[in-house]
Coordinates of C-alpha atoms in Angstrom, one line a residue:
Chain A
X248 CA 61.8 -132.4 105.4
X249 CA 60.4 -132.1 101.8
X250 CA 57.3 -133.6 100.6
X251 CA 54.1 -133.6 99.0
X252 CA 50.6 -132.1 99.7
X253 CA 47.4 -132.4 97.7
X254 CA 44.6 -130.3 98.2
X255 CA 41.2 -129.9 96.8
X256 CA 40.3 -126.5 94.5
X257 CA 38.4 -124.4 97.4
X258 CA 39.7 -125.9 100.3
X259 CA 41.4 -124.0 103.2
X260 CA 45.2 -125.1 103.4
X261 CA 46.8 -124.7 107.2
X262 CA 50.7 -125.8 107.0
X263 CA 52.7 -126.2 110.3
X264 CA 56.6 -125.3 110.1
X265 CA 57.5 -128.2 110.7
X266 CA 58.2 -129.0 114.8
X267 CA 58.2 -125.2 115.2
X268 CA 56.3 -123.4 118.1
X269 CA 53.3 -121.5 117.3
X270 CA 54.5 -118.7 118.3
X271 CA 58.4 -118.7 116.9
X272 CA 59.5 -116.2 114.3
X273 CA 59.4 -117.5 110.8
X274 CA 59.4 -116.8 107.5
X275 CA 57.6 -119.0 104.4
X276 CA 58.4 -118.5 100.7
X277 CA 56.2 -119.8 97.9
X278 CA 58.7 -120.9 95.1
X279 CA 61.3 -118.8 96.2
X280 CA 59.4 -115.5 97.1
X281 CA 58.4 -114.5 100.6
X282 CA 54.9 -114.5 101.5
X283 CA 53.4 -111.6 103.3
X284 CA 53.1 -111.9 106.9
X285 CA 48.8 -111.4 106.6
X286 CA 48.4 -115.5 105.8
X287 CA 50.1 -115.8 108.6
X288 CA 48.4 -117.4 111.8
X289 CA 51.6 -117.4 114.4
X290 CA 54.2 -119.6 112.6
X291 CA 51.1 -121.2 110.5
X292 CA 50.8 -120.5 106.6
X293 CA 47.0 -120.0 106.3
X294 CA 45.9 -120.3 102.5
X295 CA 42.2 -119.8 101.9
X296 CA 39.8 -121.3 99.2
X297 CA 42.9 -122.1 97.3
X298 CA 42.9 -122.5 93.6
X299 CA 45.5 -124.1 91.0
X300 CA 47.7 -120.7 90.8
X301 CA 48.8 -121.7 94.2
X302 CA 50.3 -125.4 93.8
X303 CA 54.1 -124.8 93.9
X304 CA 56.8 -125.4 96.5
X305 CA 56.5 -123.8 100.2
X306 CA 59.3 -123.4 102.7
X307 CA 59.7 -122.3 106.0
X308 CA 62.8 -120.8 107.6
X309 CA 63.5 -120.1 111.2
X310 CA 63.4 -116.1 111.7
X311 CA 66.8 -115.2 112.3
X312 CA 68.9 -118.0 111.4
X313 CA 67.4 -118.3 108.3
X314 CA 67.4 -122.1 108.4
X315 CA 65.4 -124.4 106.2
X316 CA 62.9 -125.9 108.7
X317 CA 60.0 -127.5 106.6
X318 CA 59.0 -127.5 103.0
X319 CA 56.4 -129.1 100.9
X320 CA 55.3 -129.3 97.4
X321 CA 51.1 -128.1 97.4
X322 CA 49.5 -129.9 94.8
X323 CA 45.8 -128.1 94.0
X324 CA 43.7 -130.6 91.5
X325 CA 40.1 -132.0 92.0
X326 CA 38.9 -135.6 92.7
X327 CA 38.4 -137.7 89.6
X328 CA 35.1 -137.5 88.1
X329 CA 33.3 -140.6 86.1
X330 CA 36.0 -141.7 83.9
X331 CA 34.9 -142.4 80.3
X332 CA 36.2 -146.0 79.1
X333 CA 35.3 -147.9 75.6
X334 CA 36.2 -151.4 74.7
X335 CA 36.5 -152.5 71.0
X336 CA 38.0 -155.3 69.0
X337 CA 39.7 -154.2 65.6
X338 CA 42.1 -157.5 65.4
X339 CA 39.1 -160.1 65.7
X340 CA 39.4 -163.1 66.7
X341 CA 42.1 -162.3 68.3
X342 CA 41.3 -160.1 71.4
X343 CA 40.1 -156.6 71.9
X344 CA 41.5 -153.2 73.6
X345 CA 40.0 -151.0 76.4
X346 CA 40.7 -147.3 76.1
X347 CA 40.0 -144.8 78.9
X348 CA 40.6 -140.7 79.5
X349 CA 38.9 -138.6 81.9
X350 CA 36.2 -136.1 80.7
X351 CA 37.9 -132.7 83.3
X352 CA 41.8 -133.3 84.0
X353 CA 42.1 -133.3 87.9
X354 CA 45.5 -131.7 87.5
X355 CA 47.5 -134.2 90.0
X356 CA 48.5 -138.0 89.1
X357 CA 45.9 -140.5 88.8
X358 CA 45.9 -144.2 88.7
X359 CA 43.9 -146.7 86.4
X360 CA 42.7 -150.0 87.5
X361 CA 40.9 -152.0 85.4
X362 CA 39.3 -155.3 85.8
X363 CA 38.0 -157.6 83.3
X364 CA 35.7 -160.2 84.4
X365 CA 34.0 -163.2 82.2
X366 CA 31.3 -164.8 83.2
X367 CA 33.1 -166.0 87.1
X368 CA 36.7 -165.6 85.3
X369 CA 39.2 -162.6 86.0
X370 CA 41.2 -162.2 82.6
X371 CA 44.1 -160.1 82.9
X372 CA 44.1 -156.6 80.6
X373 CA 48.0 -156.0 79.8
X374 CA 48.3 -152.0 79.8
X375 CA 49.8 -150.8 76.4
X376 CA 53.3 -148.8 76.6
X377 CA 51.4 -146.2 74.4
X378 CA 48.9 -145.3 74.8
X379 CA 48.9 -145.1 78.4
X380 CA 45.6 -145.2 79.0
X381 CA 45.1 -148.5 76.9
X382 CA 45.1 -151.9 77.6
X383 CA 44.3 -155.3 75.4
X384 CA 43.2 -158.8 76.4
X385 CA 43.2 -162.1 73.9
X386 CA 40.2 -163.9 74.0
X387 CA 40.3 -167.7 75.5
X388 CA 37.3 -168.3 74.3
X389 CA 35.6 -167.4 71.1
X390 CA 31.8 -168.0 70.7
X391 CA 30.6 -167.2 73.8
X392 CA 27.1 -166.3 75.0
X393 CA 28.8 -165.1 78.2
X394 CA 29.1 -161.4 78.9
X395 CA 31.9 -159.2 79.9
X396 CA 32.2 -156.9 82.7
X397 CA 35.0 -154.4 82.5
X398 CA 35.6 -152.3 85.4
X399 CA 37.8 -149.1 85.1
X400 CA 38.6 -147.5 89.0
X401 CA 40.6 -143.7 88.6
X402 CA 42.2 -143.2 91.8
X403 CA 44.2 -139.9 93.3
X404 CA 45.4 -138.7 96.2
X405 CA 41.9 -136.7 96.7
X406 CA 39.3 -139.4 96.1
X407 CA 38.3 -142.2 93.4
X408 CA 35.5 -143.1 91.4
X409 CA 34.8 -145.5 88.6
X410 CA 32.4 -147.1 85.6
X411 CA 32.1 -150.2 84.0
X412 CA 30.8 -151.8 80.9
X413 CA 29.0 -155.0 79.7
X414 CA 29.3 -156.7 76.6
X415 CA 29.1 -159.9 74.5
X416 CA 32.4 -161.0 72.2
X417 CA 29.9 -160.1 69.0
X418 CA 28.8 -156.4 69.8
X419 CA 32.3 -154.6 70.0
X420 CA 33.7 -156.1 66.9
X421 CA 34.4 -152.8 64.8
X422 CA 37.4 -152.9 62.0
X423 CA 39.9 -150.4 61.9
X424 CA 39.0 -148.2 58.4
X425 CA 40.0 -149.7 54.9
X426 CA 43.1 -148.4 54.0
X427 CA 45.2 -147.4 50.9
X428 CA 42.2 -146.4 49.3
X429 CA 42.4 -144.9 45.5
X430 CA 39.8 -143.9 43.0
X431 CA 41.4 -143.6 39.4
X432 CA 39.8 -142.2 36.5
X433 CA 38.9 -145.3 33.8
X434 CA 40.8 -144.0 30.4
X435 CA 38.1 -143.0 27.6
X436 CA 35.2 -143.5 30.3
X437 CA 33.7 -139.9 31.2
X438 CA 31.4 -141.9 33.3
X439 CA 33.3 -144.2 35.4
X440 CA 35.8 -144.1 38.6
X441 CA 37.6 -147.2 39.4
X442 CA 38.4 -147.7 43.2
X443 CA 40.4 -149.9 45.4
X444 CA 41.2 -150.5 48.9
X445 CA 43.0 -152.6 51.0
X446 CA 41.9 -155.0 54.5
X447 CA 42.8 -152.5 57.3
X448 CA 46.4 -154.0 58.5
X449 CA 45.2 -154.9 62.2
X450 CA 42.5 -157.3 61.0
X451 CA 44.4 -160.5 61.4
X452 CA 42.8 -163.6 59.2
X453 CA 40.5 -162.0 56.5
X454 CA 40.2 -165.5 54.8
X455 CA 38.4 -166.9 57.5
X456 CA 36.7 -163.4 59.1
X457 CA 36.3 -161.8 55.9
X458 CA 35.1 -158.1 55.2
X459 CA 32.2 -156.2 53.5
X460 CA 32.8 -152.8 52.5
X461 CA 30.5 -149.6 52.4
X462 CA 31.6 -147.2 49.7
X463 CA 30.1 -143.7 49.5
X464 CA 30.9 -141.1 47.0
X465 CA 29.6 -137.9 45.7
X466 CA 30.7 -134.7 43.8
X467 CA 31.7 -132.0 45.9
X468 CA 29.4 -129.9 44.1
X469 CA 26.6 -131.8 45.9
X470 CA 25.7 -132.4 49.7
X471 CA 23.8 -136.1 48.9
X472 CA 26.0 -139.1 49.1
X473 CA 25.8 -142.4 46.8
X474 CA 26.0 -145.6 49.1
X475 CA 27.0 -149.2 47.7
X476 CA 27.7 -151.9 49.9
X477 CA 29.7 -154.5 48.7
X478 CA 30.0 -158.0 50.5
X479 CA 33.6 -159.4 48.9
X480 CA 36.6 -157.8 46.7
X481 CA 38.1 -154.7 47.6
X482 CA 37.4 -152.7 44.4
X483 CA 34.5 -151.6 42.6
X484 CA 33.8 -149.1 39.7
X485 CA 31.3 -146.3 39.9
X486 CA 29.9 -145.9 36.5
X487 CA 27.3 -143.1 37.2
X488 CA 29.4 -140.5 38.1
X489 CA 29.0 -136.6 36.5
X490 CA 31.4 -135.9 34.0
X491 CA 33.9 -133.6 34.3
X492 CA 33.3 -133.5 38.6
X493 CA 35.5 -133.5 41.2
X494 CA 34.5 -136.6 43.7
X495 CA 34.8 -137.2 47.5
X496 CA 34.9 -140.9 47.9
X497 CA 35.5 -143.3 51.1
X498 CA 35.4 -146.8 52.1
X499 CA 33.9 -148.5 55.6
X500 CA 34.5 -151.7 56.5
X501 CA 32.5 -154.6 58.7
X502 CA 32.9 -158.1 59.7
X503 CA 30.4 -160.0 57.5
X504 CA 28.9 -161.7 60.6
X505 CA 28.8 -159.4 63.5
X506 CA 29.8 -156.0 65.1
X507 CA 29.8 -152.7 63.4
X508 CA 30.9 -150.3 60.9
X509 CA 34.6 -149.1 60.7
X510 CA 35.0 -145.2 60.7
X511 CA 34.9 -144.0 57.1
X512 CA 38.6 -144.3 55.6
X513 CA 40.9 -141.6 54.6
X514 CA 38.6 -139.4 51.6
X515 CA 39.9 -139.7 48.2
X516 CA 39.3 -137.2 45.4
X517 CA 38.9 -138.1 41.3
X518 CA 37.8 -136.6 38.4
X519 CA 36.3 -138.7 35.5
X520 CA 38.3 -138.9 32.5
X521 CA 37.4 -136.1 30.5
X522 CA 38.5 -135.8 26.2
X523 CA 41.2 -133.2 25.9
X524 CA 39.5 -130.1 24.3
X525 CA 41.3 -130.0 21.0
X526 CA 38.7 -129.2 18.4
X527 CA 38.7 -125.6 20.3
X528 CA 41.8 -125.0 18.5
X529 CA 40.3 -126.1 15.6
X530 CA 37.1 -124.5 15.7
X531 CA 39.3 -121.0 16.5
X532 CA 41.6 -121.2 13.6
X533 CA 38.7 -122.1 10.9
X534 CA 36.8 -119.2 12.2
X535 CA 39.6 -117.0 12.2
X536 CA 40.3 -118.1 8.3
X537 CA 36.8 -118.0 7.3
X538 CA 35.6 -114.9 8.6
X539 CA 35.6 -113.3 5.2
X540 CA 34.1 -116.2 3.6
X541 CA 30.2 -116.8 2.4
X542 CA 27.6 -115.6 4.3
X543 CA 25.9 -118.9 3.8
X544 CA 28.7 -120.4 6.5
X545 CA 27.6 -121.0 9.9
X546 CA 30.3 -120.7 12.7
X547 CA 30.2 -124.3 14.8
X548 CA 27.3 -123.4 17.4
X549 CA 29.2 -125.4 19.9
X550 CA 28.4 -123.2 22.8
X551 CA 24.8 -122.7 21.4
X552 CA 23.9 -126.6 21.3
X553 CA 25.3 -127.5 24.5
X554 CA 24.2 -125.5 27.4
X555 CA 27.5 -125.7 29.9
X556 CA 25.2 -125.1 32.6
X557 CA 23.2 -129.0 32.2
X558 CA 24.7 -131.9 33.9
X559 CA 24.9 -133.8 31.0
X560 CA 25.9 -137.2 31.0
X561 CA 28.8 -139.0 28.5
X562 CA 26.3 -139.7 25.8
X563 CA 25.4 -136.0 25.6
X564 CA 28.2 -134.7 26.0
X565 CA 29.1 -136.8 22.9
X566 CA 26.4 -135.5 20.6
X567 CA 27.6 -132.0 21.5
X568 CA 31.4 -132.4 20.5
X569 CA 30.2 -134.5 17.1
X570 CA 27.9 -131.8 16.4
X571 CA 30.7 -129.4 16.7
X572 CA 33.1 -131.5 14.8
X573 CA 31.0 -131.9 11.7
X574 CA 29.8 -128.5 11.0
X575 CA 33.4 -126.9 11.6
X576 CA 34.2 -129.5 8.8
X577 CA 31.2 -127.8 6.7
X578 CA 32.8 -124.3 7.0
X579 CA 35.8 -126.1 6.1
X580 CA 34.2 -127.4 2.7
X581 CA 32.9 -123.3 2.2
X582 CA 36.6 -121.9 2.1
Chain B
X227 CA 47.9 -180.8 49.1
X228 CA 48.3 -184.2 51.1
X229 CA 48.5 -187.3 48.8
X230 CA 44.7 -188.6 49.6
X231 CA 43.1 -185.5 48.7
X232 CA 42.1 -185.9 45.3
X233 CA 41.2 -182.9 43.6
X234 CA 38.0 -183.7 42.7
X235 CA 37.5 -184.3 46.6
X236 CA 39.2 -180.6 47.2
X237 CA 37.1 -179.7 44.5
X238 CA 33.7 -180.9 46.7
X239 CA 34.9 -180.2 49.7
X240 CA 35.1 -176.7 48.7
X241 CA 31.9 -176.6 47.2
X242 CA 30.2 -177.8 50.1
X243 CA 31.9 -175.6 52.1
X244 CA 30.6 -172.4 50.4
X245 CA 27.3 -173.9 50.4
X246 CA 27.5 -174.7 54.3
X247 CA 29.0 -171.2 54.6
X248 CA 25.7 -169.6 52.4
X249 CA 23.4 -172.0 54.9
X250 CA 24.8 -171.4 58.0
X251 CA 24.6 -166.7 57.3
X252 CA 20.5 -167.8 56.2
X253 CA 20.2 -170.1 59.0
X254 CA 21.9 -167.4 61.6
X255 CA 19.8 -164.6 59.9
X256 CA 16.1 -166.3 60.6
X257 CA 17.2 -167.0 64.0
X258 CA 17.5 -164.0 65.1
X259 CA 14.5 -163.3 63.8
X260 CA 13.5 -166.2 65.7
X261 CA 14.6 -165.0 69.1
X262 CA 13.2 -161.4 68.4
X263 CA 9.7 -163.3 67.8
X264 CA 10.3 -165.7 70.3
X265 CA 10.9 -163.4 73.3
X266 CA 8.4 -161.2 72.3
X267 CA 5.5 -164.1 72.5
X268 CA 6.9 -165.5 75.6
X269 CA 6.9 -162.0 77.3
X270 CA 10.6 -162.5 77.8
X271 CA 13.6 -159.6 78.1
X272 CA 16.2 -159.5 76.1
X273 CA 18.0 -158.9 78.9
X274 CA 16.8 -162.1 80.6
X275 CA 20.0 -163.7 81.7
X276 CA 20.1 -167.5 80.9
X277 CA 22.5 -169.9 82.9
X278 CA 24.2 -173.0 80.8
X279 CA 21.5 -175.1 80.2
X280 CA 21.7 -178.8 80.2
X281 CA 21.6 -180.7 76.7
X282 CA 22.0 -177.9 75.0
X283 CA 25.8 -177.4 73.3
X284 CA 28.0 -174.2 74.1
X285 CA 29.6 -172.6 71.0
X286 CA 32.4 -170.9 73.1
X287 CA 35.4 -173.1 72.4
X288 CA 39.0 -172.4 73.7
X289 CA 41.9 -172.4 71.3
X290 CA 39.6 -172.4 68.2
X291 CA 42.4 -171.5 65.5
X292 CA 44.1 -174.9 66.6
X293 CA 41.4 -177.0 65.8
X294 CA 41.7 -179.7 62.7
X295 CA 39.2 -179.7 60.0
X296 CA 37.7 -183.2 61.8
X297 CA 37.5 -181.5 65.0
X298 CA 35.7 -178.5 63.3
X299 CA 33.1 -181.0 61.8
X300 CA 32.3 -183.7 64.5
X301 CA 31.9 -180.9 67.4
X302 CA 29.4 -179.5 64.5
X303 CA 27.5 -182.5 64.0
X304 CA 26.8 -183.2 67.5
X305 CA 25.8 -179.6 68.2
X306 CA 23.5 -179.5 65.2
X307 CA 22.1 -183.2 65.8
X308 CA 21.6 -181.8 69.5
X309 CA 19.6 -178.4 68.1
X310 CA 17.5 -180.6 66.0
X311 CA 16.3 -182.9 68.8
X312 CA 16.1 -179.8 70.8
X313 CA 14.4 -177.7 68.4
X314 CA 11.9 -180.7 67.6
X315 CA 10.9 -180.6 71.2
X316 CA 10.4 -177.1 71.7
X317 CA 7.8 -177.1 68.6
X318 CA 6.0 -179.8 70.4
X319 CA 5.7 -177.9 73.5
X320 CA 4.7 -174.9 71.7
X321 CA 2.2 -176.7 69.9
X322 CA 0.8 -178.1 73.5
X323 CA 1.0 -174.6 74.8
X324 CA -0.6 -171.9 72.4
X325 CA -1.9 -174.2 69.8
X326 CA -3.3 -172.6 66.4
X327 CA -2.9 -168.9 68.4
X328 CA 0.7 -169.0 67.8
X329 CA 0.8 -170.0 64.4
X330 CA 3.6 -167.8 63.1
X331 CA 5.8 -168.6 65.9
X332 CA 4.9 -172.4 65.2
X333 CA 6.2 -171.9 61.5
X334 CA 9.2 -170.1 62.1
X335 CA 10.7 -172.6 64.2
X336 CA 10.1 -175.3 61.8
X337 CA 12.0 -173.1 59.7
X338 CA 14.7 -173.4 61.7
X339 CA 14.8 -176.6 62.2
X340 CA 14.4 -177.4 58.6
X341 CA 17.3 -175.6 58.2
X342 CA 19.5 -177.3 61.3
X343 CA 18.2 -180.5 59.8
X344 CA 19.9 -179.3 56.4
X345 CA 23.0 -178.5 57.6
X346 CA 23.5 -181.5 59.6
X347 CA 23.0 -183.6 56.3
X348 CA 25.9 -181.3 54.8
X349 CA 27.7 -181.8 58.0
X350 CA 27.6 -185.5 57.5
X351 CA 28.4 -185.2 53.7
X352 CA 31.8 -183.3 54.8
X353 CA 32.9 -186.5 57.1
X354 CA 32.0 -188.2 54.4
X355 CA 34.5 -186.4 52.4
X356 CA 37.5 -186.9 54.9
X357 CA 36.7 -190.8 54.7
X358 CA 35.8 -190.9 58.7
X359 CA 31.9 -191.0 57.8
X360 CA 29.5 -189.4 60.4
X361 CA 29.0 -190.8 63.8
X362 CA 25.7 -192.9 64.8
X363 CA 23.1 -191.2 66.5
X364 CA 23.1 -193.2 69.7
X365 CA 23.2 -191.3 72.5
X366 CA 21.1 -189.3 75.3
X367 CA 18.4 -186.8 73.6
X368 CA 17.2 -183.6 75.4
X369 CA 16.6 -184.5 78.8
X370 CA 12.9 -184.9 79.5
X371 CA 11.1 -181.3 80.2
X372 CA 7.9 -182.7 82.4
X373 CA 10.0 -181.7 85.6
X374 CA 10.1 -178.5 83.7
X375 CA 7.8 -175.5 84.6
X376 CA 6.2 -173.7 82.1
X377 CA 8.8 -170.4 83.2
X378 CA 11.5 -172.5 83.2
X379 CA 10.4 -173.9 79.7
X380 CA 10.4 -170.7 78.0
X381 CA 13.7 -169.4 79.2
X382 CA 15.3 -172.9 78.5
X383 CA 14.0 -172.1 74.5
X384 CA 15.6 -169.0 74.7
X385 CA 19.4 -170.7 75.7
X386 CA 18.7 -172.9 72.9
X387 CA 18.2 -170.3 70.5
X388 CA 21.0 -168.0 72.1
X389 CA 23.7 -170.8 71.4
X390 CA 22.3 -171.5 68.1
X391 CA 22.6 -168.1 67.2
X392 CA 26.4 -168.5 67.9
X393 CA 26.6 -172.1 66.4
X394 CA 25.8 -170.3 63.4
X395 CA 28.7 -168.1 63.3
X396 CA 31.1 -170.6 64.5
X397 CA 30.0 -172.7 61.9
X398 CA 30.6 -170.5 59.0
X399 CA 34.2 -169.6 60.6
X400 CA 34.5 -173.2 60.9
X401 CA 33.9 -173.8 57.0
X402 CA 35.9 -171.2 55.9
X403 CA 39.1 -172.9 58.0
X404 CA 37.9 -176.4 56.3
X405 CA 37.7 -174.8 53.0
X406 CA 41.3 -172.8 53.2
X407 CA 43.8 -175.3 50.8
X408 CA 45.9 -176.1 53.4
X409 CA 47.5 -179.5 53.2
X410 CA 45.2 -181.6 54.7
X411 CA 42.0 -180.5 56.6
X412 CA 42.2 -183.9 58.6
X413 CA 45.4 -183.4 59.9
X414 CA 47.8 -181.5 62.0
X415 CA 46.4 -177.5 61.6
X416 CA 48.8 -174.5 60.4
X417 CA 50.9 -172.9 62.8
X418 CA 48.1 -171.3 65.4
X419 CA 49.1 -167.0 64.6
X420 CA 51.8 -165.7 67.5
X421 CA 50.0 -163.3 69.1

């Protein structure tokens, strides 16, 4: 006779061999190995203040015929505690999802119920292959003043308990994040960063339910970030950014009406375009070939006139490579 | 595009749409403000639960995406004709009630109904549009409030601006259907989306 036994973490466990006398000769195994005659209370297995080491399988056998007389699998876990449960619609209009998980695992099989409940109407939440804990409800209704009540009930073999949560259709809109988001640099443009992003997939009519978009950028030099919202299109350019810098950049969307934010998309990274560095070459070889020239010749101050520790912006950084340019063309003239 | 949609009608229809949409986010925006004001000088919650009240149109709809573009406008109309009666009688009773000490509260709901009025009118111009012209007027106003008491009153404005709120949404979902270039607003809709 085989079955199963939950008990609670602490509690005193007292298991009967079966329709054995109290006072017949047996012998119990836990998972195979005998257990030592001390927990024994006449043919009684006597565990005390038992913990989860101990769930396992636990036979009895008669004393000298070694037969099998009882066995059971002891299941140690802990009554469920206040399950946490969120609701959210990231496919708007069409319905939204409820998603549950307890905050301690009770280490022995629980069950989910959940109720759904509008205004005096049951709707019916169909639980999601994966994930298990999920389940998703069209709306019937759109528009509606009328709250919801979602009810989520954990129940397992050593107790229950449950939570619920009230909302209106409006408050639990919240896209999934933009996605394929990608920030280019714009060609001759030290300055700018062109990004784009697409409608998260889920969101099923962005004609009619369009999107704004939060961008936020910054270098990753710097801790502050750059916010622009953006109430249609899915691209914009940043034209302040620092030459030269590395940028962390990332998208959030939001119905334009109601609900809240998206999580922040996927981060992006992108330089400016920066002018390839060729006068160095330049500049090297000229003072390498006039080194024995005039005294009068002055060696392009490039690295005197632009201090590379300034966060300059395109139009300085301009002045700096012109000035460069033209007095390496003096020393030219000197040879 | 169906045969007796000119393109200069598609062309106004479309234009009055985005203008309805622009109207309807402004209109939805103040009353909120509205209700914040509203609840605040009528000592109310906003956790004060208010049944369906009578005369005063529910925005929940069922099956919404299979609506036509004539449905979409006519169950407007009558809402927004029924929130300017409505709206019209609760700045009367507020008048009655606080008088000049509730000035700000006076001017904010004619705001809104300025603006209810407005869209209406654009309402009306849109079933103009799909040749069906706007409905008369005839029919029952807001029912009478002097069996009303003042409690009652104050919860009753606070349904009507609840729904309105809503209206406001719906009706800018409502004018971006209208204004998708499908063939024909007035007829049959586009497949409703499989689930």
């Amino acid at each position: 006779d085989s079955h199963i036994q939950y008990e609670r973490v602490g509690a005193d466990v007292t298991m009967k061999c079966g329709s054995m006398d109290w006072d017949a000769a047996v012998t119990w195994t836990a998972n195979g190995t005998d257990i030592d005659e001390s927990h024994l209370n006449g043919s009684y297995l006597i565990l005390k203040n038992v913990d989860l080491t101990q769930s396992g399988q636990y036979s009895c056998y008669e004393g000298s015929s070694w037969h099998l007389k009882y066995q059971t699998y002891l299941r140690v876990g802990i009554p469920p505690k206040e399950p946490v449960l969120m609701c959210r619609s990231n496919n708007y209009p069409k319905g939204f999802y409820c998603s549950w998980h307890l905050p301690t695992p009770t280490y022995i099989p629980n069950s989910f119920n959940i109720s759904v409940i509008h205004g005096t109407k049951e709707m019916v939440c169909e639980k999601d292959a994966f994930p298990k804990n999920r389940c998703h409800i069209r709306y019937v209704h759109l528009f509606s003043t009328v709250k919801y009540k979602v009810t989520l009930t954990v129940t397992n073999a050593l107790g229950k308990n449950s939570t619920s949560l009230t909302f209106d259709e409006f408050a639990i809109v919240k896209p999934d994040p933009p996605e394929s988001v990608v920030a280019k640099p714009v060609p001759n443009n030290p300055r700018r960063l062109e990004v784009s992003w697409q409608n998260p997939s889920s969101w099923p009519d962005p004609e009619s339910f369009p999107l704004k978009f939060f961008l936020r950028y910054r270098p990753l030099i710097l801790d502050q970030w750059q916010h622009v919202e953006l109430s249609d299109g899915t691209s914009h350019t940043i034209t302040d950014a620092y030459a030269g810098k590395e940028y962390i950049i990332q998208v959030a969307a939001k119905d334009n009406d109601i609900g809240t934010w998206s999580d922040w998309s996927v981060a992006v990274h992108a330089t400016p375009w920066t002018e390839e560095p060729k006068h160095l070459t330049t500049e090297a070889q000229i003072t390498e070939t006039t080194s024995t020239s005039t005294s009068s010749f002055m060696p392009p101050p490039t690295t005197k006139i632009c201090d590379k520790g300034a966060v300059v912006g395109s139009g300085a950084v301009a002045v700096c490579w012109t000035a460069g340019l033209v007095l390496a063309a003096y020393g030219v003239l000197f040879i | 595009m169906a045969a007796a949609d000119s393109p200069s009608a598609a062309l106004r229809r479309r234009d009055l749409c985005s203008r309805g949409i622009r109207l309807a986010g402004k209109m939805r925006s103040d009353v909120v403000d509205l209700l914040e004001t509203y609840m605040e000088r009528q000592g109310l919650d906003a956790s004060a639960s208010v049944a369906a009240v009578e005369g005063v149109p529910v925005a929940a709809v069922e099956r919404w995406d299979e609506q036509t573009g004539t449905q979409r406008l006519l169950e407007n109309l009558a809402a927004y004709r029924a929130f300017r009666a409505l709206l019209a009688q609760m700045l009367e009773e507020q008048q009655e009630q606080l008088g000049e000490a509730d000035a700000a509260l006076g001017r904010a709901l004619a705001a809104v109904l300025l603006q209810v009025s407005a869209f209406a009118y654009h309402l009306e111009e849109l079933l103009r549009l799909e040749s069906r012209g706007p409905p008369s007027e005839e029919g029952a106003g807001p029912p009478p409030p002097s069996h009303l008491g003042l409690f009652e009153r104050k919860l009753r404005g606070l349904g009507v601006l609840r729904e309105l709120a809503q209206w406001a949404v719906r009706s800018a979902r409502d004018l971006r259907q209208l204004a998708k270039p499908s063939p024909g607003s007035s007829s049959a809709p586009s497949p409703a989306e499989s689930p």
